């Protein structure tokens, strides 16, 4: 007898088709409370739009000298209520909302899901929202701007979703599918309208969000191997740092970027892949990490 055919394989995230148009997230509701998707979305909008009551406001944080600050960090502990599963699979990126009244954290996972955690919500069943379907590959970086959370990664899309009203619609602000570069491995904002992208082929790209999402990008041959991270200097958005699998950490001046022969203003080399870089808020120090010692 002929062998039985093998069972159908599950569709892997990276083989799913990219969603390039507007996408309305359907938020998973609280199953135990029989909550609808619309009600869950409305709850997220309420959490984002509101803050803590005045009675809950913390006193102004005391000024600490260096020794006291180190001691306060050493005293930190994780409680069971401080841990929550925000997305289903391995977390690839995190970003907290820049606001003082409420702690909201967005995360992206390996399968392209986006999650939001309202850390100030004590109810463990109602503090997390899972948003999925807009990305089909790992979400490698996120950002908050105004009422919107931005997400982007290996499917070479950067998307924005406003959380202050329903429906929660995700819109593409940058599409690198037809750009002269490989997969988007990391990205960040630089100034009001500029997005800098790091790419698997080693390229650094620049996109103006006032243009069409698929508009031609400025692409620079920055590294000989995968460009893993990009970071804009907080005090001068003309300075852009990149780190890559060739071990180099480089600072570029956006005014001096020749696409084929870019000239750096600073460069350091690690013995192994440099997979991350980050500026101190004062813009005077650039930190980097690598697989080397």
XYZ file of N, CA and C in Angstrom, residues 13 16 25 87 89-90 107-115 131-139 151 155:
78
model
N 6.350 31.909 10.275
C 6.119 33.351 10.190
C 6.828 34.016 9.018
N 5.045 33.813 5.596
C 3.768 34.478 5.383
C 3.981 35.732 4.557
N -5.644 45.984 13.994
C -5.370 44.941 14.980
C -6.669 44.469 15.630
N 4.246 38.932 25.056
C 4.034 38.319 23.740
C 4.222 36.810 23.867
N 6.028 34.600 21.981
C 7.330 34.009 21.701
C 8.450 34.924 22.217
N 9.684 34.535 21.900
C 10.869 35.217 22.427
C 10.858 36.708 22.123
N 6.540 45.785 23.414
C 7.543 44.768 23.085
C 7.197 44.131 21.752
N 8.218 43.603 21.081
C 8.030 42.885 19.827
C 8.693 41.528 19.925
N 8.093 40.494 19.313
C 8.663 39.167 19.465
C 9.175 38.597 18.151
N 9.698 37.381 18.205
C 10.370 36.749 17.084
C 9.415 36.431 15.933
N 8.128 36.309 16.227
C 7.148 36.008 15.186
C 6.452 37.250 14.631
N 6.876 38.446 15.055
C 6.294 39.670 14.516
C 5.156 40.237 15.323
N 4.881 39.673 16.493
C 3.805 40.209 17.328
C 4.274 41.450 18.071
N 3.313 42.316 18.384
C 3.561 43.497 19.207
C 2.695 43.375 20.451
N 3.269 43.677 21.604
C 2.509 43.639 22.850
C 2.662 44.932 23.614
N -1.021 42.313 20.090
C -1.396 42.807 18.766
C -0.594 42.018 17.735
N -1.266 41.300 16.874
C -0.518 40.485 15.923
C -1.128 40.543 14.532
N -0.273 40.231 13.552
C -0.716 40.177 12.170
C -0.082 41.198 11.262
N 0.440 42.291 11.811
C 0.998 43.356 10.972
C 2.415 43.038 10.511
N 3.171 42.296 11.331
C 4.530 41.879 10.968
C 4.570 40.355 10.863
N 5.472 39.854 10.034
C 5.574 38.406 9.849
C 6.960 37.866 10.192
N 7.855 38.735 10.633
C 9.199 38.323 11.038
C 9.587 39.096 12.296
N 10.737 38.811 12.911
C 11.082 39.433 14.194
C 10.995 40.962 14.178
N 10.406 41.503 15.249
C 10.339 42.957 15.452
C 11.591 43.345 16.235
N 6.818 50.091 15.204
C 7.468 48.787 15.239
C 8.043 48.479 13.869
N 10.960 41.986 8.412
C 10.114 41.989 7.208
C 10.269 43.285 6.421
